[in-house]
PDB file of C-alpha atoms in Angstrom:
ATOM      1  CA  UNK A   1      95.139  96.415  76.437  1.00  0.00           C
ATOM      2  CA  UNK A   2      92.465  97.523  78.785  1.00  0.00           C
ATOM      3  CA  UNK A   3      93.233  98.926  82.368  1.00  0.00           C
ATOM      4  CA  UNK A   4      90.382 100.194  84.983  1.00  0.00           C
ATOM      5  CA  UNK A   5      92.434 100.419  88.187  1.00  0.00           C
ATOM      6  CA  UNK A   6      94.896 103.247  88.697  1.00  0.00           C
ATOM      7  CA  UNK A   7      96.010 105.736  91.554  1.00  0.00           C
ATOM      8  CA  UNK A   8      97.260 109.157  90.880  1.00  0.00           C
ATOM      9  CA  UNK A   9      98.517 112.363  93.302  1.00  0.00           C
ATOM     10  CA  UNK A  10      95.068 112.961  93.942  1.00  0.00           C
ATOM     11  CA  UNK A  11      94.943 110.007  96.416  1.00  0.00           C
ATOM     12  CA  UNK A  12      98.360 107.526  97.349  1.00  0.00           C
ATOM     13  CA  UNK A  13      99.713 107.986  93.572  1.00  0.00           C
ATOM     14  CA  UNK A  14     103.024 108.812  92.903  1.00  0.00           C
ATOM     15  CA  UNK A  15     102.859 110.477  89.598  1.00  0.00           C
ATOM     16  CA  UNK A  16     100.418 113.108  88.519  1.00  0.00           C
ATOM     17  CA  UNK A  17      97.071 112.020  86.280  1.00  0.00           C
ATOM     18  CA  UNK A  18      99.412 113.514  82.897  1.00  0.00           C
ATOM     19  CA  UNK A  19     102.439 111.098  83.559  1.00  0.00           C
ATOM     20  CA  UNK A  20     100.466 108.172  84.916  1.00  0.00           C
ATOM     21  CA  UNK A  21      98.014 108.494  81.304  1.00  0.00           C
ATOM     22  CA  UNK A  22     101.305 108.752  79.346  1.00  0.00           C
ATOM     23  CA  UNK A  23     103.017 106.309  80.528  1.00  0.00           C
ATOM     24  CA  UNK A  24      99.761 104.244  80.073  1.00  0.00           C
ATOM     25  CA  UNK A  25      99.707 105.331  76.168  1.00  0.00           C
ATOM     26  CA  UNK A  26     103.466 104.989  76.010  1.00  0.00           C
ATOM     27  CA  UNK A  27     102.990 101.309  76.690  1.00  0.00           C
ATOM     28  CA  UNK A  28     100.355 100.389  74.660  1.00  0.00           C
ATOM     29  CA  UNK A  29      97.171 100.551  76.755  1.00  0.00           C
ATOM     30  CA  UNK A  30      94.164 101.138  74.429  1.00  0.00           C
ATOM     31  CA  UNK A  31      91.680 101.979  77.414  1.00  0.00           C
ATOM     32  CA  UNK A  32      93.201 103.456  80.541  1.00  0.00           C
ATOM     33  CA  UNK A  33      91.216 104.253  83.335  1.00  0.00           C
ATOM     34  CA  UNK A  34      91.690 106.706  86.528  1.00  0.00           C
ATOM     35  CA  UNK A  35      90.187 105.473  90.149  1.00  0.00           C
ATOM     36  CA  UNK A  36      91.645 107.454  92.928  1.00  0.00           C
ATOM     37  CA  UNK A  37      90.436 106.044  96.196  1.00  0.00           C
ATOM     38  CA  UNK A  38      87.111 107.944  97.146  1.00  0.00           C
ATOM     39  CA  UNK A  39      86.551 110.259  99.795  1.00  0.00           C
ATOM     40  CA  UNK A  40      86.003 108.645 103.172  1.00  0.00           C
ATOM     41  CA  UNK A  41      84.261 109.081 106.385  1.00  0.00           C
ATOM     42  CA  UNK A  42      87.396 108.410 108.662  1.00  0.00           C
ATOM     43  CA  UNK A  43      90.730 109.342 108.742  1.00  0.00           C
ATOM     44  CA  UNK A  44      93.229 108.833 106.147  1.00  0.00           C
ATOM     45  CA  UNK A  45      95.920 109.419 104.228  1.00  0.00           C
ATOM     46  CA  UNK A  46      95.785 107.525 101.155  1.00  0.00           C
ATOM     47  CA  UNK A  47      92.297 108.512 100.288  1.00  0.00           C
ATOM     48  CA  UNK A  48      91.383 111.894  98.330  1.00  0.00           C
ATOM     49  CA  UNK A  49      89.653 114.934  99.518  1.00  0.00           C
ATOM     50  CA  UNK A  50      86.353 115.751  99.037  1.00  0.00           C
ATOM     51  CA  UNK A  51      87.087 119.106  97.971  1.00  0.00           C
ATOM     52  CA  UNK A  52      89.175 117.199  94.866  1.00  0.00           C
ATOM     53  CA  UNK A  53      86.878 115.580  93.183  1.00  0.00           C
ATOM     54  CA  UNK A  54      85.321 118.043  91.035  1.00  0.00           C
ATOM     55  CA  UNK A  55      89.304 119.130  89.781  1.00  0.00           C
ATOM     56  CA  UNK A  56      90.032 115.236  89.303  1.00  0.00           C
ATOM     57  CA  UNK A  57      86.718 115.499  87.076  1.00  0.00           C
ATOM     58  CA  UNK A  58      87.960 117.888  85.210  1.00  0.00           C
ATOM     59  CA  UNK A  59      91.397 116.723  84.632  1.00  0.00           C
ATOM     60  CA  UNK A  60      89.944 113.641  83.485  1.00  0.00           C
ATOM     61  CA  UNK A  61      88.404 115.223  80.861  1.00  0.00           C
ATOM     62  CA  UNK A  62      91.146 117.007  79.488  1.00  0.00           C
ATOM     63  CA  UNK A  63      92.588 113.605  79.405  1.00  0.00           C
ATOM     64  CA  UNK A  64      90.058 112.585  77.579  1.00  0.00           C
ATOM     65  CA  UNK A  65      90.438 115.344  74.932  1.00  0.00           C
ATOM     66  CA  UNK A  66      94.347 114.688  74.904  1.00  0.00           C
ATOM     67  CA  UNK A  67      94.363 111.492  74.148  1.00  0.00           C
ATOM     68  CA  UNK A  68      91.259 111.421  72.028  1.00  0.00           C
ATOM     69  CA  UNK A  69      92.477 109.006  69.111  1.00  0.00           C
ATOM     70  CA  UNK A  70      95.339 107.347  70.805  1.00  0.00           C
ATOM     71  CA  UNK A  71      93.984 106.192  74.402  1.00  0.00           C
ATOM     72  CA  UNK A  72      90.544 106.232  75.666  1.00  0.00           C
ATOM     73  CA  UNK A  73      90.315 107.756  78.986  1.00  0.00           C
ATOM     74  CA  UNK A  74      87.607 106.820  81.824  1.00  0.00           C
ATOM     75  CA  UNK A  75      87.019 108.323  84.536  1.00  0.00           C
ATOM     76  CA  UNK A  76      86.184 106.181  87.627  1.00  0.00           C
ATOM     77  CA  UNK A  77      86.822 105.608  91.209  1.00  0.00           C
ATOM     78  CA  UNK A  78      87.719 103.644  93.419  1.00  0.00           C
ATOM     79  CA  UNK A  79      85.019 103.677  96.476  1.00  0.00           C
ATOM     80  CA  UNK A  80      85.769 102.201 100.366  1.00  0.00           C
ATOM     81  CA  UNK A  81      82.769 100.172 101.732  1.00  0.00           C
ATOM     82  CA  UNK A  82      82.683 100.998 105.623  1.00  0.00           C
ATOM     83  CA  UNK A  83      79.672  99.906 106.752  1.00  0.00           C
ATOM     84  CA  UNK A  84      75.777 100.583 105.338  1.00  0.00           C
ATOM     85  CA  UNK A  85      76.299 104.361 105.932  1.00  0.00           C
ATOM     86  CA  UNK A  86      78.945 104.645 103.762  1.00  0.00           C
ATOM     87  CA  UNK A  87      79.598 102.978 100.836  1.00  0.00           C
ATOM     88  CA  UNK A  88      79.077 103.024  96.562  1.00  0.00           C
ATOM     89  CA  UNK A  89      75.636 102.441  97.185  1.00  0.00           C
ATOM     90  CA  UNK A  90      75.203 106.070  99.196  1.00  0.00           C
ATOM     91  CA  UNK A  91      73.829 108.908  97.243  1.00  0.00           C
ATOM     92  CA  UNK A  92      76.795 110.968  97.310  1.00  0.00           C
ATOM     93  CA  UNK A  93      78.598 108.254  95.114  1.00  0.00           C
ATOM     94  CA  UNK A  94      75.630 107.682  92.979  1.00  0.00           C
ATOM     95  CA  UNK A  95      75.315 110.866  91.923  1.00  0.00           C
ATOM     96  CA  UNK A  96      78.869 111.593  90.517  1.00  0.00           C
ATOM     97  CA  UNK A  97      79.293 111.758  86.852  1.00  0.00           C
ATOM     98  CA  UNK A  98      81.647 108.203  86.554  1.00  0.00           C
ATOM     99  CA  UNK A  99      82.232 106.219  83.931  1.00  0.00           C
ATOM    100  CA  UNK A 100      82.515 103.300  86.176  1.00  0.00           C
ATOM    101  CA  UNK A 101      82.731 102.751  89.808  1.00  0.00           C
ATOM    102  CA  UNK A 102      85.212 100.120  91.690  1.00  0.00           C
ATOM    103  CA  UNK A 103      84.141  98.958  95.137  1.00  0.00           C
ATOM    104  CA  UNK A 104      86.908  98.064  97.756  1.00  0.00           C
ATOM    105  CA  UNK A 105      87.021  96.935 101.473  1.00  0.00           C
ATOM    106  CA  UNK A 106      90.570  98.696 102.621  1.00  0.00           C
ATOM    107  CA  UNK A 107      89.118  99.021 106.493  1.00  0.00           C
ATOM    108  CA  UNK A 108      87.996  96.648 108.444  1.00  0.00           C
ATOM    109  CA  UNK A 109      85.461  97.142 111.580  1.00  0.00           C
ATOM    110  CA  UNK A 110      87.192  96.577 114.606  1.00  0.00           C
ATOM    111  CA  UNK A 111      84.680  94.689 117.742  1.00  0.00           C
ATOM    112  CA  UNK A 112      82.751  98.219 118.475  1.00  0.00           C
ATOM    113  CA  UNK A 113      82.428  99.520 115.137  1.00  0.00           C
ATOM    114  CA  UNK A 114      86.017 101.429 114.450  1.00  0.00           C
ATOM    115  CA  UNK A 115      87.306 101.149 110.704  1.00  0.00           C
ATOM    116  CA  UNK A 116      90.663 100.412 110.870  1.00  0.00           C
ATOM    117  CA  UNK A 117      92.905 100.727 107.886  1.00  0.00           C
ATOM    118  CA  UNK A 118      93.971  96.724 106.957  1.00  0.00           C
ATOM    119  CA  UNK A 119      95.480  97.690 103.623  1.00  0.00           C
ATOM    120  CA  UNK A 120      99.306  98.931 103.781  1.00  0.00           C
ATOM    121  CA  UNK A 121     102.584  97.944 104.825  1.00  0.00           C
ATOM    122  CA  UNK A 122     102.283  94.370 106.652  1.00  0.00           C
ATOM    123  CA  UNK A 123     103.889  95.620 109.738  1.00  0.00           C
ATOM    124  CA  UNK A 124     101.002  98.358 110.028  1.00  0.00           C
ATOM    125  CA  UNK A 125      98.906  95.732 110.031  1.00  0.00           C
ATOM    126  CA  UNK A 126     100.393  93.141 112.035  1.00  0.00           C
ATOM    127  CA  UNK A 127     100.447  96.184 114.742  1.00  0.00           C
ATOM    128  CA  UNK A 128      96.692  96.894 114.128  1.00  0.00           C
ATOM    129  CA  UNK A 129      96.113  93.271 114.543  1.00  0.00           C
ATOM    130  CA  UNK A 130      97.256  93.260 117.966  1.00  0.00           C
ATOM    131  CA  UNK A 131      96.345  96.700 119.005  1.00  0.00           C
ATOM    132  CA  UNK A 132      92.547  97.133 117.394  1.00  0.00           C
ATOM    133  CA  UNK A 133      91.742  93.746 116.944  1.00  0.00           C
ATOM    134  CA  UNK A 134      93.244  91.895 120.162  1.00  0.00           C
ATOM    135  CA  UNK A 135      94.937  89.507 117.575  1.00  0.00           C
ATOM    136  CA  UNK A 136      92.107  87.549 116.170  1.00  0.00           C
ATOM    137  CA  UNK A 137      92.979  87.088 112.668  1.00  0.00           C
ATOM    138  CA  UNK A 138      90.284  84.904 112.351  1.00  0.00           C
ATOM    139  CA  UNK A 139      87.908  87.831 113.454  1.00  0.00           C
ATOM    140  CA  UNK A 140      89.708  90.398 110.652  1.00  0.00           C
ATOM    141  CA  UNK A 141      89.221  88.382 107.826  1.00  0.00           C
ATOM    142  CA  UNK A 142      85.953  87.031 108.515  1.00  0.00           C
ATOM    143  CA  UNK A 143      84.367  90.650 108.698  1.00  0.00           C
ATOM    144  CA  UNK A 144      86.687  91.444 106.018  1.00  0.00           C
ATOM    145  CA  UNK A 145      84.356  89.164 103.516  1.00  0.00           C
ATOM    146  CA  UNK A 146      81.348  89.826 105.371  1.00  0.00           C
ATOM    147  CA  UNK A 147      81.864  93.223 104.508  1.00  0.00           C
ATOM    148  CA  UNK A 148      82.271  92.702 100.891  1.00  0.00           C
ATOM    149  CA  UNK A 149      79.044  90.670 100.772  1.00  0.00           C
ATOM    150  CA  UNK A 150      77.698  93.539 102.446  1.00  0.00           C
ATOM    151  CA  UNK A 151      78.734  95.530  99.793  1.00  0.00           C
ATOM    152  CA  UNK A 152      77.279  93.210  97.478  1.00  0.00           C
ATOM    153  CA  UNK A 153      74.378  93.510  98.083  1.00  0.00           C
ATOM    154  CA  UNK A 154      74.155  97.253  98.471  1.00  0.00           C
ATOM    155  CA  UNK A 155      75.228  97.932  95.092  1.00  0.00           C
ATOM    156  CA  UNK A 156      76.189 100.871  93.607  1.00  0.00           C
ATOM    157  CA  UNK A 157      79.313  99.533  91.676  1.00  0.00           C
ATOM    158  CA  UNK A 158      80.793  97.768  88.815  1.00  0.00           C
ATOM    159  CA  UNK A 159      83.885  96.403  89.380  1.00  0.00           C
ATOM    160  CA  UNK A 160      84.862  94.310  92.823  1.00  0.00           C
ATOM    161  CA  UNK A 161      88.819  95.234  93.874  1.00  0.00           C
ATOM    162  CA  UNK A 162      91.376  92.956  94.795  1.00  0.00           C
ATOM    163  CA  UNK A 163      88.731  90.874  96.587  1.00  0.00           C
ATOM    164  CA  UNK A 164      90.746  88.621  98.612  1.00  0.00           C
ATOM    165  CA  UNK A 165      93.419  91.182  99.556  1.00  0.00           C
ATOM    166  CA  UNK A 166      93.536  90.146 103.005  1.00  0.00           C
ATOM    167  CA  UNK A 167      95.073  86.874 102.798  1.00  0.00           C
ATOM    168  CA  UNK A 168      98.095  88.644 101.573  1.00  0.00           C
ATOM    169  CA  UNK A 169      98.785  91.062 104.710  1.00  0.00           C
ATOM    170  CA  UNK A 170      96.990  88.253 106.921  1.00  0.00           C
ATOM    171  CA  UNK A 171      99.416  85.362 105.896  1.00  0.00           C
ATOM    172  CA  UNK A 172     102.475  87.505 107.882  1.00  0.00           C
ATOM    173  CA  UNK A 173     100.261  86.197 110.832  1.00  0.00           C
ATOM    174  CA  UNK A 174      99.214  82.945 109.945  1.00  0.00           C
ATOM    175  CA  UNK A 175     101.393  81.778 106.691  1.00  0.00           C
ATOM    176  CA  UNK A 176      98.365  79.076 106.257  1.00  0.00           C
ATOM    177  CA  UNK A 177      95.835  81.526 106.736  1.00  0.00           C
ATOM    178  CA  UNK A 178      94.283  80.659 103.215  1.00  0.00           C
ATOM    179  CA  UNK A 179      94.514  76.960 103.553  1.00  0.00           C
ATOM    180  CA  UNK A 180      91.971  77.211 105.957  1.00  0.00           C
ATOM    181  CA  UNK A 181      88.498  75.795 104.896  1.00  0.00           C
ATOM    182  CA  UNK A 182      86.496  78.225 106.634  1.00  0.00           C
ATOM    183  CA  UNK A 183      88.639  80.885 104.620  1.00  0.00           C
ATOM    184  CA  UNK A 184      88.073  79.211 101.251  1.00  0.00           C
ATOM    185  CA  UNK A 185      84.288  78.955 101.899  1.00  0.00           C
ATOM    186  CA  UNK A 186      84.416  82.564 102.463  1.00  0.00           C
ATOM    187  CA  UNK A 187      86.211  83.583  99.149  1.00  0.00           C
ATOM    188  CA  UNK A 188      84.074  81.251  97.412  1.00  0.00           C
ATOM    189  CA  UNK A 189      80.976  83.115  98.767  1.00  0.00           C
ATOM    190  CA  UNK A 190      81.909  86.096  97.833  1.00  0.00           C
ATOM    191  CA  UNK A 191      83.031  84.933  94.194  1.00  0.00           C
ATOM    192  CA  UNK A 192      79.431  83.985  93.824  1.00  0.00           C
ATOM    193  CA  UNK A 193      77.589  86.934  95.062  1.00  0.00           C
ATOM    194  CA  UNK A 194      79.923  89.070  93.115  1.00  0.00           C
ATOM    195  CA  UNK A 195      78.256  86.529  89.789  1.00  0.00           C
ATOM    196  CA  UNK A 196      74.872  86.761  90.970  1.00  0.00           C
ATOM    197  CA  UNK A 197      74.837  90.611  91.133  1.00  0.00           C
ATOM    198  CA  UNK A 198      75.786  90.938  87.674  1.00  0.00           C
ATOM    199  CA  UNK A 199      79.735  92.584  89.847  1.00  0.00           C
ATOM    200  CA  UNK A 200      83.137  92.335  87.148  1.00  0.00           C
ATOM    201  CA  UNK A 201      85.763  90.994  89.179  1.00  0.00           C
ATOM    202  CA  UNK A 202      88.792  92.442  89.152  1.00  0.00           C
ATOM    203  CA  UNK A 203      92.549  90.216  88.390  1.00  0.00           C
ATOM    204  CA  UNK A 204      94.768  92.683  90.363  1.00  0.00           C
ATOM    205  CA  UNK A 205      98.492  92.352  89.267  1.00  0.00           C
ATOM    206  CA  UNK A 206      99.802  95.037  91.436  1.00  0.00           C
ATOM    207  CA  UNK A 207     101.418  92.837  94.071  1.00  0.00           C
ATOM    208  CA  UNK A 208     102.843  90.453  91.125  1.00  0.00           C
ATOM    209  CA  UNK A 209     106.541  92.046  90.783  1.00  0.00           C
ATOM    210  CA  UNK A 210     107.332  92.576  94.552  1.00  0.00           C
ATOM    211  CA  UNK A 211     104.907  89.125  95.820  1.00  0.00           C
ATOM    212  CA  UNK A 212     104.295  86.921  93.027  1.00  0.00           C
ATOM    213  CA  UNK A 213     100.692  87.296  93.644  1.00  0.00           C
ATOM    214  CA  UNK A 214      97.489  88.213  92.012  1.00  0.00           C
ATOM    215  CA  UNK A 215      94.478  89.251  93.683  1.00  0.00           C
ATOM    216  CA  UNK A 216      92.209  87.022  93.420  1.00  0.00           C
ATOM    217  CA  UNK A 217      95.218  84.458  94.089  1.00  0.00           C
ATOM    218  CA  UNK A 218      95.617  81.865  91.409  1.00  0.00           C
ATOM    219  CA  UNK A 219      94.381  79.048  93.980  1.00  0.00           C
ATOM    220  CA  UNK A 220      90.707  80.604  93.668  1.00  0.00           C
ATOM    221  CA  UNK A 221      90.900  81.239  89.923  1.00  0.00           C
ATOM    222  CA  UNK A 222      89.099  77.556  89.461  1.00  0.00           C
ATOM    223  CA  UNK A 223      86.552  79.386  91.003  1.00  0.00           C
ATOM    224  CA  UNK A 224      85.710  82.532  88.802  1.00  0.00           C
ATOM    225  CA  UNK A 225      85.759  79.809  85.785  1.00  0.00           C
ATOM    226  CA  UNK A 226      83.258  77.795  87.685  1.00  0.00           C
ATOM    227  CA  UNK A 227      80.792  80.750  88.535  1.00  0.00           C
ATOM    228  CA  UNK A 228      81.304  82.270  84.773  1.00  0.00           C
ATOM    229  CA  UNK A 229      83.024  85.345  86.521  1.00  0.00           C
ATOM    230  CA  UNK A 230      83.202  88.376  84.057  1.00  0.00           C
ATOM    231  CA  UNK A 231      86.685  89.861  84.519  1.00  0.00           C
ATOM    232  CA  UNK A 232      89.097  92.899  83.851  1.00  0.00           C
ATOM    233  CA  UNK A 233      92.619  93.048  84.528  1.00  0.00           C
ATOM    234  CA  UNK A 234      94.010  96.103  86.681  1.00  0.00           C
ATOM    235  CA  UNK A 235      97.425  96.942  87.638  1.00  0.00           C
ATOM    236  CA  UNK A 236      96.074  99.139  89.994  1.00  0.00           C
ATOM    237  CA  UNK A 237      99.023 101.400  89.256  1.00  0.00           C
ATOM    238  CA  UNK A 238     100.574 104.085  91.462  1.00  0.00           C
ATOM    239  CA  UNK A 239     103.761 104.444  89.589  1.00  0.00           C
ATOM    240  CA  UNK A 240     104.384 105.419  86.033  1.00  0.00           C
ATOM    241  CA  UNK A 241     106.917 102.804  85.860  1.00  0.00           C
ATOM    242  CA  UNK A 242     104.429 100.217  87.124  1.00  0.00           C
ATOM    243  CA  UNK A 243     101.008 100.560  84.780  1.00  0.00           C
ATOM    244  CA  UNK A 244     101.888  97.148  83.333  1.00  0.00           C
ATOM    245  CA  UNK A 245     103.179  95.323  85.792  1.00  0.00           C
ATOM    246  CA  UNK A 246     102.059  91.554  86.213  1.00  0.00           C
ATOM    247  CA  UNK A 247      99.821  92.821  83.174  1.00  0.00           C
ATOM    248  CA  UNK A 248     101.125  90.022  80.280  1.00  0.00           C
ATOM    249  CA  UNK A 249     101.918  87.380  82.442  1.00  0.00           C
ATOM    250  CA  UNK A 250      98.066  87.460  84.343  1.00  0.00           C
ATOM    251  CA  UNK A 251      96.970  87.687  80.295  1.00  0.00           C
ATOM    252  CA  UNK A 252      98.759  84.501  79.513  1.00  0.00           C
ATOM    253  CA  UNK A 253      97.970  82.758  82.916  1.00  0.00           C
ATOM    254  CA  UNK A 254      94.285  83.169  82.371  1.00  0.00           C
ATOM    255  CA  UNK A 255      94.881  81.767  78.809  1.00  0.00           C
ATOM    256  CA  UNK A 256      96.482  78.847  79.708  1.00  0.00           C
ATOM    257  CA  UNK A 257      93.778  78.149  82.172  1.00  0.00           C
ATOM    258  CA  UNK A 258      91.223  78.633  79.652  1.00  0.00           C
ATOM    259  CA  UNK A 259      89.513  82.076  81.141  1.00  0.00           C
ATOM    260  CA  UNK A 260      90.614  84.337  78.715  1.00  0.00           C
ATOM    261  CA  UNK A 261      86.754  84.435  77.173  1.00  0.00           C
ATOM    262  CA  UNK A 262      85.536  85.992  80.477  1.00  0.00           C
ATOM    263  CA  UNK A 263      87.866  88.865  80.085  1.00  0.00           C
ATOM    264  CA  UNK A 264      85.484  91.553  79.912  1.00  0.00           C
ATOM    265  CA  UNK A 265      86.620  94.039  76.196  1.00  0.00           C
ATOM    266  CA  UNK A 266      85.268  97.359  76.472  1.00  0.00           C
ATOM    267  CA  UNK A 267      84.243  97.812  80.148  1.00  0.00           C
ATOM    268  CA  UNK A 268      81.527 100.420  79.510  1.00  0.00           C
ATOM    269  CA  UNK A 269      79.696  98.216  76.295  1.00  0.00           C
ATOM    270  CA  UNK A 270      79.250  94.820  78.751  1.00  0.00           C
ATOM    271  CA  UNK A 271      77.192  96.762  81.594  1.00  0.00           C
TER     272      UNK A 271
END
């Protein structure tokens, strides 16, 4: 088993980098890797500090040595695209000594260029919807895509995250927020952009236990199979107890919806 998505105390995580990596090897993962949410250029408090990331780097690679034999350890991250300022494409990013680089959209930009954190607890956001965005849902998950073709076409990653995360905090406003046409067309664009930039997409199982939900949702997996969609499976783990979770039944879902060929083995031998 192959993981490329997990958070540690160096960002949100719960657990330190040593008990998130050994409860990774304890149950069974052959390739584990670390992705702490990037440094930003706003406010926040799930993201790491700048000042981190060269002691992250280096307890990565004692991880590395550890496990050596047992669990191979990457070192990634996981990088917020905020607008063509800031992003995985940016120099700063770039230039970091990664194994592999995740790009995510967590903010969205509010009517006068604000990011404003969408991600989180769905009454956050349902109070952010009102408050930053005047209640146009329509207006936060249409920039929300448009920023991840944005992204797209920047660059600077490997791995797309959780792409259509915002139908999950958007449908507590509109439950039939992803029936919508205009929203399919949207997920559909990005599903192809991600395939014609040569982007993994990520399955994201981390809402599976407490939503019954994958990210992409199972409704739009027709779609990666359609496009030829490389893909990894992430947990995007912030608990020990969680680095599996949703892990074996995404597996056999993708299986019996014939997919499991586009599962990408070895992230760092298919770029």
């Amino acid at each position: 088993m192959e993981n490329y998505h997990s958070h540690t105390e160096f960002c949100d995580g719960r657990a330190s980098m040593a008990e998130i990596a050994a409860a990774a090897c304890d149950a069974g993962f052959e390739v584990w890797g670390t992705s702490p949410h990037s440094p930003i250029c706003c406010h926040s408090g799930a993201n790491m500090k700048a000042e981190d990331v060269n002691l992250y780097l280096q307890e990565s690679g004692h991880l590395r040595q550890k496990y050596d034999g047992r669990m191979k350890i990457l070192t990634g991250m996981e990088i917020d695209y905020i607008s063509e300022e800031f992003g995985p494409h940016t120099e700063y990013f770039r230039n970091l000594p990664l194994d592999y680089r995740i790009g995510s959209v967590h903010f969205v930009r509010t009517r006068d260029g604000r990011p404003v954190d969408v991600d989180g607890p769905a009454e956050r956001f349902l109070k952010y919807l009102e408050s930053e965005y005047e209640g146009d849902l329509k207006y936060v998950a249409q920039t929300y895509f448009a920023m991840e073709l944005e992204m797209l076409e920047l660059g600077g990653f490997d791995i797309i995250g959780h792409l259509d995360k915002i139908g999950d905090n958007g449908s507590h406003a509109w439950r039939e927020l992803e029936d919508q046409p205009w929203y399919a067309e949207l997920v559909e664009k990005v599903i192809a952009k991600a395939v014609e930039k040569g982007i993994i997409i990520e399955i994201n199982t981390k809402k599976f236990d407490s939503g019954n939900r994958f990210f992409p949702a199972e409704r739009w997996w027709y779609l990666l199979k359609k496009y030829g969609a490389r893909l990894v499976l992430s947990t995007d783990a912030h608990y020990p107890d969680k680095v599996a979770s949703g892990f074996q039944v995404a597996l056999e879902r993708l299986r019996l919806a014939g997919m499991e060929t586009q599962l990408v083995s070895e992230f760092k031998s298919a770029l």
